[in-house]
Amino acid sequence: MQENYLISIVGKQYVDGEKGEIQMTTLGSYVTKGKNRFIMYKEYDEDNPSSKITSILKIEGNQKVTLIRNGGQNSRLILEKGQRHLCHYDTGYGSMMVGVFANRIHTDLTDNGGKLEVSYSLDINSGLTSINEIFINIKEAEQEDVKNSSASAQ
């Protein structure tokens, strides 16, 4: 995987009136295959530096995004606008089936990058667990970003 795109991710989660937010910027890949676009990147666990999780987002138009995570926490979430899907979700402490309902998917992606925004809810046993939002910006990385990433990965 050639990591030549800068991927900035903001994730927001609303649970019982409380808001949590994570932000991450990493190098990854961004490719188009047929009518679908793929965003791929690796995440590293600060508590376990040898552990890495590969995340793949498959974007199908403006209606469907599939999030696949492999490596320690294997999950597959199908986010389809206006549809509820039962999906496999691994918490790191165990896996479970969760209901996923995407109420908003907005893509502004070109061959050179762009933006992806998704708003969805998670439920367990049909009881609302959280409301979630993901905001992703993708742009071609500058040459110095790619060199710095290669040096730090060794």
CSV table of N, CA and C in Angstrom, one decimal:
chain,number,residue,atom,x,y,z
A,1,MET,N,0.9,-1.2,0.0
A,1,MET,CA,0.0,0.0,0.0
A,1,MET,C,0.9,1.2,0.0
A,2,GLN,N,0.8,2.0,-1.0
A,2,GLN,CA,1.5,3.3,-1.1
A,2,GLN,C,0.8,4.3,-0.4
A,3,GLU,N,1.4,4.9,0.7
A,3,GLU,CA,0.8,5.8,1.6
A,3,GLU,C,1.2,7.2,1.1
A,4,ASN,N,0.5,7.7,0.1
A,4,ASN,CA,0.8,9.0,-0.5
A,4,ASN,C,-0.4,10.0,-0.4
A,5,TYR,N,-1.3,9.8,0.5
A,5,TYR,CA,-2.4,10.7,0.8
A,5,TYR,C,-2.4,11.0,2.3
A,6,LEU,N,-2.7,12.3,2.6
A,6,LEU,CA,-2.8,12.7,4.0
A,6,LEU,C,-4.3,12.6,4.3
A,7,ILE,N,-4.6,11.8,5.3
A,7,ILE,CA,-6.0,11.5,5.7
A,7,ILE,C,-6.2,12.1,7.1
A,8,SER,N,-7.2,13.1,7.2
A,8,SER,CA,-7.5,13.7,8.5
A,8,SER,C,-8.9,13.2,8.9
A,9,ILE,N,-9.0,12.7,10.1
A,9,ILE,CA,-10.3,12.1,10.5
A,9,ILE,C,-10.7,12.8,11.8
A,10,VAL,N,-12.0,13.2,11.9
A,10,VAL,CA,-12.6,13.6,13.1
A,10,VAL,C,-13.8,12.7,13.4
A,11,GLY,N,-13.8,12.0,14.5
A,11,GLY,CA,-14.9,11.2,14.9
A,11,GLY,C,-15.6,11.8,16.1
A,12,LYS,N,-16.9,11.9,16.1
A,12,LYS,CA,-17.7,12.4,17.2
A,12,LYS,C,-18.7,11.4,17.6
A,13,GLN,N,-18.9,11.2,18.9
A,13,GLN,CA,-19.8,10.2,19.5
A,13,GLN,C,-20.7,10.9,20.6
A,14,TYR,N,-22.0,10.7,20.5
A,14,TYR,CA,-22.9,11.2,21.5
A,14,TYR,C,-23.6,10.1,22.2
A,15,VAL,N,-23.3,10.0,23.5
A,15,VAL,CA,-23.9,8.9,24.3
A,15,VAL,C,-24.5,9.5,25.6
A,16,ASP,N,-25.8,9.3,25.8
A,16,ASP,CA,-26.5,9.8,27.0
A,16,ASP,C,-26.2,11.3,27.3
A,17,GLY,N,-26.2,12.1,26.3
A,17,GLY,CA,-26.0,13.5,26.5
A,17,GLY,C,-24.6,14.0,26.6
A,18,GLU,N,-23.6,13.0,26.6
A,18,GLU,CA,-22.2,13.3,26.6
A,18,GLU,C,-21.6,13.2,25.2
A,19,LYS,N,-20.7,14.1,24.9
A,19,LYS,CA,-20.0,14.1,23.6
A,19,LYS,C,-18.5,13.8,23.8
A,20,GLY,N,-18.1,12.8,22.9
A,20,GLY,CA,-16.7,12.5,22.8
A,20,GLY,C,-16.2,12.8,21.4
A,21,GLU,N,-14.9,13.1,21.3
A,21,GLU,CA,-14.4,13.4,20.0
A,21,GLU,C,-12.9,12.9,19.9
A,22,ILE,N,-12.6,12.3,18.8
A,22,ILE,CA,-11.2,11.9,18.5
A,22,ILE,C,-10.8,12.6,17.2
A,23,GLN,N,-9.5,12.9,17.1
A,23,GLN,CA,-9.0,13.4,15.9
A,23,GLN,C,-7.7,12.7,15.5
A,24,MET,N,-7.5,12.4,14.3
A,24,MET,CA,-6.3,11.7,13.8
A,24,MET,C,-5.9,12.2,12.4
A,25,THR,N,-4.7,12.3,12.2
A,25,THR,CA,-4.2,12.6,10.9
A,25,THR,C,-3.1,11.6,10.6
A,26,THR,N,-3.2,10.9,9.4
A,26,THR,CA,-2.2,9.8,9.1
A,26,THR,C,-2.0,9.8,7.6
A,27,LEU,N,-1.0,9.1,7.2
A,27,LEU,CA,-0.8,8.8,5.8
A,27,LEU,C,-1.5,7.5,5.4
A,28,GLY,N,-2.0,7.5,4.2
A,28,GLY,CA,-2.7,6.3,3.7
A,28,GLY,C,-2.8,6.3,2.2
A,29,SER,N,-3.7,5.4,1.8
A,29,SER,CA,-3.9,5.2,0.3
A,29,SER,C,-5.3,5.7,0.0
A,30,TYR,N,-5.5,6.1,-1.2
A,30,TYR,CA,-6.8,6.5,-1.7
A,30,TYR,C,-6.8,6.1,-3.2
A,31,VAL,N,-7.7,5.2,-3.6
A,31,VAL,CA,-7.8,4.7,-4.9
A,31,VAL,C,-9.2,4.6,-5.4
A,32,THR,N,-9.3,4.6,-6.7
A,32,THR,CA,-10.6,4.4,-7.4
A,32,THR,C,-10.6,3.1,-8.1
A,33,LYS,N,-11.6,2.2,-7.9
A,33,LYS,CA,-11.7,1.0,-8.7
A,33,LYS,C,-13.1,0.9,-9.2
A,34,GLY,N,-13.3,1.0,-10.5
A,34,GLY,CA,-14.6,1.0,-11.1
A,34,GLY,C,-15.3,2.3,-10.6
A,35,LYS,N,-16.5,2.1,-10.0
A,35,LYS,CA,-17.3,3.2,-9.5
A,35,LYS,C,-17.1,3.5,-8.0
A,36,ASN,N,-16.3,2.7,-7.4
A,36,ASN,CA,-16.0,2.7,-6.0
A,36,ASN,C,-14.7,3.4,-5.7
A,37,ARG,N,-14.7,4.1,-4.5
A,37,ARG,CA,-13.4,4.7,-4.0
A,37,ARG,C,-13.1,4.0,-2.7
A,38,PHE,N,-11.8,3.9,-2.4
A,38,PHE,CA,-11.3,3.2,-1.2
A,38,PHE,C,-10.3,4.1,-0.5
A,39,ILE,N,-10.5,4.2,0.8
A,39,ILE,CA,-9.5,4.9,1.7
A,39,ILE,C,-9.0,3.9,2.6
A,40,MET,N,-7.6,3.8,2.6
A,40,MET,CA,-7.0,2.8,3.5
A,40,MET,C,-5.9,3.4,4.3
A,41,TYR,N,-5.9,3.1,5.6
A,41,TYR,CA,-4.9,3.6,6.5
A,41,TYR,C,-4.7,2.7,7.7
A,42,LYS,N,-3.5,2.9,8.4
A,42,LYS,CA,-3.2,2.1,9.5
A,42,LYS,C,-3.3,2.9,10.8
A,43,GLU,N,-3.8,2.2,11.8
A,43,GLU,CA,-3.9,2.9,13.2
A,43,GLU,C,-2.9,2.1,14.1
A,44,TYR,N,-2.3,2.8,15.0
A,44,TYR,CA,-1.4,2.2,16.0
A,44,TYR,C,-1.9,2.4,17.4
A,45,ASP,N,-1.8,1.4,18.2
A,45,ASP,CA,-2.3,1.5,19.6
A,45,ASP,C,-1.1,2.1,20.4
A,46,GLU,N,-1.3,3.2,21.1
A,46,GLU,CA,-0.3,3.8,21.9
A,46,GLU,C,0.2,2.9,23.0
A,47,ASP,N,-0.7,2.1,23.6
A,47,ASP,CA,-0.4,1.2,24.7
A,47,ASP,C,0.3,-0.1,24.2
A,48,ASN,N,0.2,-0.4,22.9
A,48,ASN,CA,0.8,-1.6,22.3
A,48,ASN,C,1.4,-1.2,20.9
A,49,PRO,N,2.6,-0.6,20.8
A,49,PRO,CA,3.1,-0.1,19.6
A,49,PRO,C,3.3,-1.1,18.5
A,50,SER,N,3.4,-2.4,18.8
A,50,SER,CA,3.6,-3.4,17.8
A,50,SER,C,2.3,-3.8,17.2
A,51,SER,N,1.2,-3.4,17.8
A,51,SER,CA,-0.2,-3.7,17.3
A,51,SER,C,-0.6,-2.7,16.2
A,52,LYS,N,-1.1,-3.1,15.1
A,52,LYS,CA,-1.6,-2.1,14.1
A,52,LYS,C,-2.9,-2.7,13.5
A,53,ILE,N,-3.8,-1.7,13.3
A,53,ILE,CA,-5.1,-2.0,12.7
A,53,ILE,C,-5.2,-1.4,11.4
A,54,THR,N,-5.6,-2.1,10.4
A,54,THR,CA,-5.8,-1.6,9.0
A,54,THR,C,-7.2,-1.3,8.8
A,55,SER,N,-7.5,0.0,8.5
A,55,SER,CA,-8.9,0.4,8.2
A,55,SER,C,-9.1,0.6,6.7
A,56,ILE,N,-10.2,0.1,6.2
A,56,ILE,CA,-10.5,0.3,4.8
A,56,ILE,C,-11.9,0.9,4.7
A,57,LEU,N,-12.1,2.0,4.1
A,57,LEU,CA,-13.5,2.5,3.8
A,57,LEU,C,-13.7,2.4,2.3
A,58,LYS,N,-14.8,1.7,2.0
A,58,LYS,CA,-15.2,1.5,0.6
A,58,LYS,C,-16.4,2.4,0.4
A,59,ILE,N,-16.3,3.4,-0.5
A,59,ILE,CA,-17.3,4.4,-0.7
A,59,ILE,C,-18.0,4.0,-2.0
A,60,GLU,N,-19.3,3.8,-2.0
A,60,GLU,CA,-20.1,3.5,-3.1
A,60,GLU,C,-21.1,4.6,-3.4
A,61,GLY,N,-20.7,5.5,-4.2
A,61,GLY,CA,-21.5,6.7,-4.5
A,61,GLY,C,-21.8,7.6,-3.3
A,62,ASN,N,-23.0,8.1,-3.2
A,62,ASN,CA,-23.3,9.0,-2.1
A,62,ASN,C,-24.3,8.3,-1.2
A,63,GLN,N,-24.4,6.9,-1.3
A,63,GLN,CA,-25.4,6.2,-0.5
A,63,GLN,C,-24.8,5.1,0.4
A,64,LYS,N,-23.6,4.7,0.2
A,64,LYS,CA,-23.1,3.5,1.0
A,64,LYS,C,-21.6,3.6,1.3
A,65,VAL,N,-21.3,3.4,2.5
A,65,VAL,CA,-19.9,3.3,3.0
A,65,VAL,C,-19.7,2.0,3.8
A,66,THR,N,-18.7,1.2,3.5
A,66,THR,CA,-18.5,0.0,4.3
A,66,THR,C,-17.1,0.3,5.0
A,67,LEU,N,-17.1,0.1,6.3
A,67,LEU,CA,-15.9,0.3,7.1
A,67,LEU,C,-15.4,-1.1,7.5
A,68,ILE,N,-14.2,-1.5,7.1
A,68,ILE,CA,-13.6,-2.8,7.4
A,68,ILE,C,-12.4,-2.5,8.2
A,69,ARG,N,-12.3,-3.2,9.4
A,69,ARG,CA,-11.1,-3.0,10.2
A,69,ARG,C,-10.5,-4.4,10.5
A,70,ASN,N,-9.2,-4.6,10.2
A,70,ASN,CA,-8.5,-5.8,10.4
A,70,ASN,C,-7.3,-5.7,11.3
A,71,GLY,N,-7.0,-6.7,12.1
A,71,GLY,CA,-5.8,-6.6,13.0
A,71,GLY,C,-6.1,-6.3,14.4
A,72,GLY,N,-6.5,-7.3,15.2
A,72,GLY,CA,-6.8,-7.1,16.6
A,72,GLY,C,-8.2,-6.8,16.9
A,73,GLN,N,-8.8,-5.9,16.2
A,73,GLN,CA,-10.2,-5.5,16.3
A,73,GLN,C,-10.9,-5.6,14.9
A,74,ASN,N,-11.3,-6.8,14.6
A,74,ASN,CA,-11.9,-7.0,13.3
A,74,ASN,C,-13.4,-6.6,13.3
A,75,SER,N,-13.7,-5.7,12.4
A,75,SER,CA,-15.1,-5.2,12.4
A,75,SER,C,-15.5,-4.9,10.9
A,76,ARG,N,-16.8,-5.0,10.7
A,76,ARG,CA,-17.3,-4.6,9.4
A,76,ARG,C,-18.7,-3.9,9.6
A,77,LEU,N,-18.7,-2.6,9.3
A,77,LEU,CA,-19.9,-1.8,9.5
A,77,LEU,C,-20.3,-1.4,8.1
A,78,ILE,N,-21.6,-1.6,7.8
A,78,ILE,CA,-22.2,-1.2,6.6
A,78,ILE,C,-23.1,0.0,6.9
A,79,LEU,N,-22.7,1.2,6.3
A,79,LEU,CA,-23.4,2.4,6.5
A,79,LEU,C,-24.1,2.8,5.2
A,80,GLU,N,-25.4,2.5,5.1
A,80,GLU,CA,-26.1,2.8,3.9
A,80,GLU,C,-27.3,3.7,4.3
A,81,LYS,N,-27.3,4.9,3.5
A,81,LYS,CA,-28.3,5.9,3.8
A,81,LYS,C,-29.7,5.4,3.8
A,82,GLY,N,-30.4,5.6,5.0
A,82,GLY,CA,-31.8,5.2,5.1
A,82,GLY,C,-32.0,3.7,5.4
A,83,GLN,N,-31.0,2.9,5.6
A,83,GLN,CA,-31.1,1.5,5.8
A,83,GLN,C,-30.4,1.1,7.2
A,84,ARG,N,-31.0,0.1,7.8
A,84,ARG,CA,-30.4,-0.4,9.1
A,84,ARG,C,-29.8,-1.8,8.7
A,85,HIS,N,-28.5,-2.0,9.1
A,85,HIS,CA,-27.8,-3.2,8.9
A,85,HIS,C,-27.4,-3.8,10.2
A,86,LEU,N,-27.4,-5.1,10.4
A,86,LEU,CA,-26.8,-5.8,11.5
A,86,LEU,C,-25.3,-6.0,11.1
A,87,CYS,N,-24.4,-5.6,12.0
A,87,CYS,CA,-23.0,-5.7,11.6
A,87,CYS,C,-22.2,-6.2,12.8
A,88,HIS,N,-21.0,-6.8,12.4
A,88,HIS,CA,-20.1,-7.4,13.4
A,88,HIS,C,-19.2,-6.3,13.8
A,89,TYR,N,-19.1,-6.1,15.2
A,89,TYR,CA,-18.2,-5.0,15.7
A,89,TYR,C,-17.4,-5.6,16.9
A,90,ASP,N,-16.1,-5.4,16.8
A,90,ASP,CA,-15.2,-5.9,17.8
A,90,ASP,C,-14.7,-4.8,18.6
A,91,THR,N,-14.9,-4.9,19.9
A,91,THR,CA,-14.5,-3.8,20.9
A,91,THR,C,-13.1,-3.9,21.4
A,92,GLY,N,-12.4,-5.0,21.1
A,92,GLY,CA,-11.1,-5.3,21.7
A,92,GLY,C,-11.3,-6.2,22.9
A,93,TYR,N,-12.5,-6.2,23.5
A,93,TYR,CA,-12.8,-7.0,24.7
A,93,TYR,C,-13.7,-8.1,24.3
A,94,GLY,N,-14.2,-8.1,23.1
A,94,GLY,CA,-15.1,-9.1,22.6
A,94,GLY,C,-15.9,-8.5,21.4
A,95,SER,N,-16.5,-9.4,20.7
A,95,SER,CA,-17.3,-8.9,19.5
A,95,SER,C,-18.8,-9.1,19.8
A,96,MET,N,-19.5,-8.3,19.0
A,96,MET,CA,-21.0,-8.3,19.2
A,96,MET,C,-21.6,-7.9,17.8
A,97,MET,N,-22.9,-8.1,17.7
A,97,MET,CA,-23.7,-7.7,16.6
A,97,MET,C,-24.3,-6.4,17.0
A,98,VAL,N,-24.2,-5.4,16.2
A,98,VAL,CA,-24.8,-4.1,16.4
A,98,VAL,C,-25.7,-3.7,15.2
A,99,GLY,N,-26.7,-2.9,15.5
A,99,GLY,CA,-27.5,-2.3,14.4
A,99,GLY,C,-26.9,-1.0,14.1
A,100,VAL,N,-26.8,-0.7,12.8
A,100,VAL,CA,-26.2,0.5,12.3
A,100,VAL,C,-27.2,1.1,11.3
A,101,PHE,N,-27.5,2.4,11.5
A,101,PHE,CA,-28.4,3.1,10.7
A,101,PHE,C,-27.8,4.4,10.3
A,102,ALA,N,-27.5,4.6,9.0
A,102,ALA,CA,-26.9,5.9,8.5
A,102,ALA,C,-28.0,6.8,8.0
A,103,ASN,N,-28.1,8.0,8.6
A,103,ASN,CA,-29.1,8.9,8.2
A,103,ASN,C,-28.5,10.0,7.3
A,104,ARG,N,-27.2,10.1,7.2
A,104,ARG,CA,-26.6,11.0,6.3
A,104,ARG,C,-25.3,10.5,5.8
A,105,ILE,N,-25.1,10.6,4.5
A,105,ILE,CA,-23.8,10.3,3.9
A,105,ILE,C,-23.6,11.4,2.8
A,106,HIS,N,-22.5,12.1,2.9
A,106,HIS,CA,-22.2,13.1,2.0
A,106,HIS,C,-20.8,12.9,1.5
A,107,THR,N,-20.6,12.8,0.2
A,107,THR,CA,-19.2,12.7,-0.4
A,107,THR,C,-19.0,13.9,-1.3
A,108,ASP,N,-17.8,14.4,-1.3
A,108,ASP,CA,-17.3,15.4,-2.2
A,108,ASP,C,-15.9,14.9,-2.6
A,109,LEU,N,-15.9,13.8,-3.3
A,109,LEU,CA,-14.6,13.1,-3.6
A,109,LEU,C,-14.3,13.2,-5.1
A,110,THR,N,-13.0,13.5,-5.4
A,110,THR,CA,-12.6,13.5,-6.8
A,110,THR,C,-11.4,12.5,-6.8
A,111,ASP,N,-10.8,12.4,-8.0
A,111,ASP,CA,-9.6,11.5,-8.1
A,111,ASP,C,-8.4,12.0,-7.3
A,112,ASN,N,-8.4,13.3,-6.9
A,112,ASN,CA,-7.3,13.8,-6.1
A,112,ASN,C,-7.6,13.9,-4.6
A,113,GLY,N,-8.8,13.5,-4.1
A,113,GLY,CA,-9.1,13.6,-2.7
A,113,GLY,C,-10.4,14.2,-2.5
A,114,GLY,N,-10.6,14.9,-1.4
A,114,GLY,CA,-11.9,15.5,-1.1
A,114,GLY,C,-12.4,15.2,0.3
A,115,LYS,N,-13.7,15.2,0.5
A,115,LYS,CA,-14.3,15.0,1.8
A,115,LYS,C,-15.3,13.9,1.8
A,116,LEU,N,-15.5,13.3,3.0
A,116,LEU,CA,-16.5,12.3,3.3
A,116,LEU,C,-17.1,12.6,4.6
A,117,GLU,N,-18.4,12.7,4.7
A,117,GLU,CA,-19.1,12.9,6.0
A,117,GLU,C,-20.2,11.9,6.2
A,118,VAL,N,-20.2,11.2,7.3
A,118,VAL,CA,-21.2,10.2,7.6
A,118,VAL,C,-21.8,10.5,9.0
A,119,SER,N,-23.1,10.4,9.1
A,119,SER,CA,-23.8,10.5,10.4
A,119,SER,C,-24.6,9.2,10.6
A,120,TYR,N,-24.4,8.5,11.7
A,120,TYR,CA,-25.1,7.2,11.9
A,120,TYR,C,-25.4,6.9,13.4
A,121,SER,N,-26.3,6.0,13.6
A,121,SER,CA,-26.6,5.6,15.0
A,121,SER,C,-26.2,4.1,15.1
A,122,LEU,N,-25.8,3.7,16.3
A,122,LEU,CA,-25.6,2.4,16.7
A,122,LEU,C,-26.6,1.9,17.7
A,123,ASP,N,-27.1,0.7,17.6
A,123,ASP,CA,-28.0,0.2,18.6
A,123,ASP,C,-27.6,-1.3,18.9
A,124,ILE,N,-27.9,-1.6,20.2
A,124,ILE,CA,-27.7,-3.0,20.7
A,124,ILE,C,-29.0,-3.5,21.2
A,125,ASN,N,-29.5,-4.6,20.7
A,125,ASN,CA,-30.8,-5.2,21.0
A,125,ASN,C,-31.9,-4.1,20.8
A,126,SER,N,-31.8,-3.4,19.7
A,126,SER,CA,-32.7,-2.4,19.2
A,126,SER,C,-32.8,-1.2,20.2
A,127,GLY,N,-31.9,-1.1,21.1
A,127,GLY,CA,-31.8,0.1,22.0
A,127,GLY,C,-30.7,1.0,21.6
A,128,LEU,N,-31.0,2.3,21.4
A,128,LEU,CA,-30.0,3.3,20.9
A,128,LEU,C,-28.8,3.3,21.9
A,129,THR,N,-27.7,3.1,21.3
A,129,THR,CA,-26.4,3.2,22.1
A,129,THR,C,-25.7,4.5,21.9
A,130,SER,N,-25.6,5.0,20.6
A,130,SER,CA,-24.9,6.2,20.4
A,130,SER,C,-25.2,6.8,19.0
A,131,ILE,N,-25.0,8.1,18.9
A,131,ILE,CA,-25.1,8.8,17.6
A,131,ILE,C,-23.7,9.1,17.3
A,132,ASN,N,-23.3,8.9,16.0
A,132,ASN,CA,-21.9,9.0,15.6
A,132,ASN,C,-21.8,9.9,14.3
A,133,GLU,N,-20.7,10.6,14.2
A,133,GLU,CA,-20.4,11.4,13.0
A,133,GLU,C,-18.9,11.2,12.7
A,134,ILE,N,-18.6,11.0,11.4
A,134,ILE,CA,-17.3,10.9,10.9
A,134,ILE,C,-17.1,11.9,9.9
A,135,PHE,N,-16.0,12.7,10.0
A,135,PHE,CA,-15.6,13.7,9.0
A,135,PHE,C,-14.2,13.4,8.5
A,136,ILE,N,-14.0,13.1,7.2
A,136,ILE,CA,-12.7,12.7,6.7
A,136,ILE,C,-12.3,13.6,5.5
A,137,ASN,N,-11.1,14.2,5.6
A,137,ASN,CA,-10.5,15.0,4.5
A,137,ASN,C,-9.4,14.2,4.0
A,138,ILE,N,-9.3,14.2,2.7
A,138,ILE,CA,-8.2,13.4,2.0
A,138,ILE,C,-7.5,14.4,1.0
A,139,LYS,N,-6.2,14.5,1.0
A,139,LYS,CA,-5.5,15.2,0.0
A,139,LYS,C,-4.1,14.6,-0.2
A,140,GLU,N,-3.6,14.9,-1.4
A,140,GLU,CA,-2.3,14.3,-1.7
A,140,GLU,C,-1.3,14.8,-0.8
A,141,ALA,N,-0.4,13.9,-0.3
A,141,ALA,CA,0.6,14.3,0.7
A,141,ALA,C,1.7,15.0,0.0
A,142,GLU,N,2.3,16.0,0.7
A,142,GLU,CA,3.5,16.6,0.2
A,142,GLU,C,4.7,15.6,0.3
A,143,GLN,N,5.7,15.8,-0.5
A,143,GLN,CA,6.8,14.9,-0.5
A,143,GLN,C,7.5,14.7,0.9
A,144,GLU,N,7.6,15.8,1.6
A,144,GLU,CA,8.2,15.7,2.9
A,144,GLU,C,7.4,14.9,3.9
A,145,ASP,N,6.1,14.9,3.8
A,145,ASP,CA,5.2,14.1,4.6
A,145,ASP,C,5.5,12.6,4.4
A,146,VAL,N,5.6,12.2,3.2
A,146,VAL,CA,5.9,10.8,2.8
A,146,VAL,C,7.2,10.4,3.3
A,147,LYS,N,8.3,11.3,3.2
A,147,LYS,CA,9.6,10.9,3.6
A,147,LYS,C,9.6,10.8,5.2
A,148,ASN,N,9.0,11.7,5.9
A,148,ASN,CA,8.9,11.7,7.3
A,148,ASN,C,8.2,10.4,7.8
A,149,SER,N,7.2,10.0,7.1
A,149,SER,CA,6.4,8.8,7.5
A,149,SER,C,7.3,7.6,7.3
A,150,SER,N,8.0,7.5,6.2
A,150,SER,CA,8.8,6.3,5.9
A,150,SER,C,10.0,6.2,6.9
A,151,ALA,N,10.5,7.3,7.3
A,151,ALA,CA,11.6,7.3,8.3
A,151,ALA,C,11.1,6.9,9.6
A,152,SER,N,9.9,7.3,10.1
A,152,SER,CA,9.5,7.0,11.4
A,152,SER,C,8.9,5.6,11.4
A,153,ALA,N,8.6,5.0,10.3
A,153,ALA,CA,8.0,3.6,10.3
A,153,ALA,C,9.1,2.6,10.5
A,154,GLN,N,10.4,2.9,10.3
A,154,GLN,CA,11.5,2.0,10.3
A,154,GLN,C,12.0,1.7,11.7
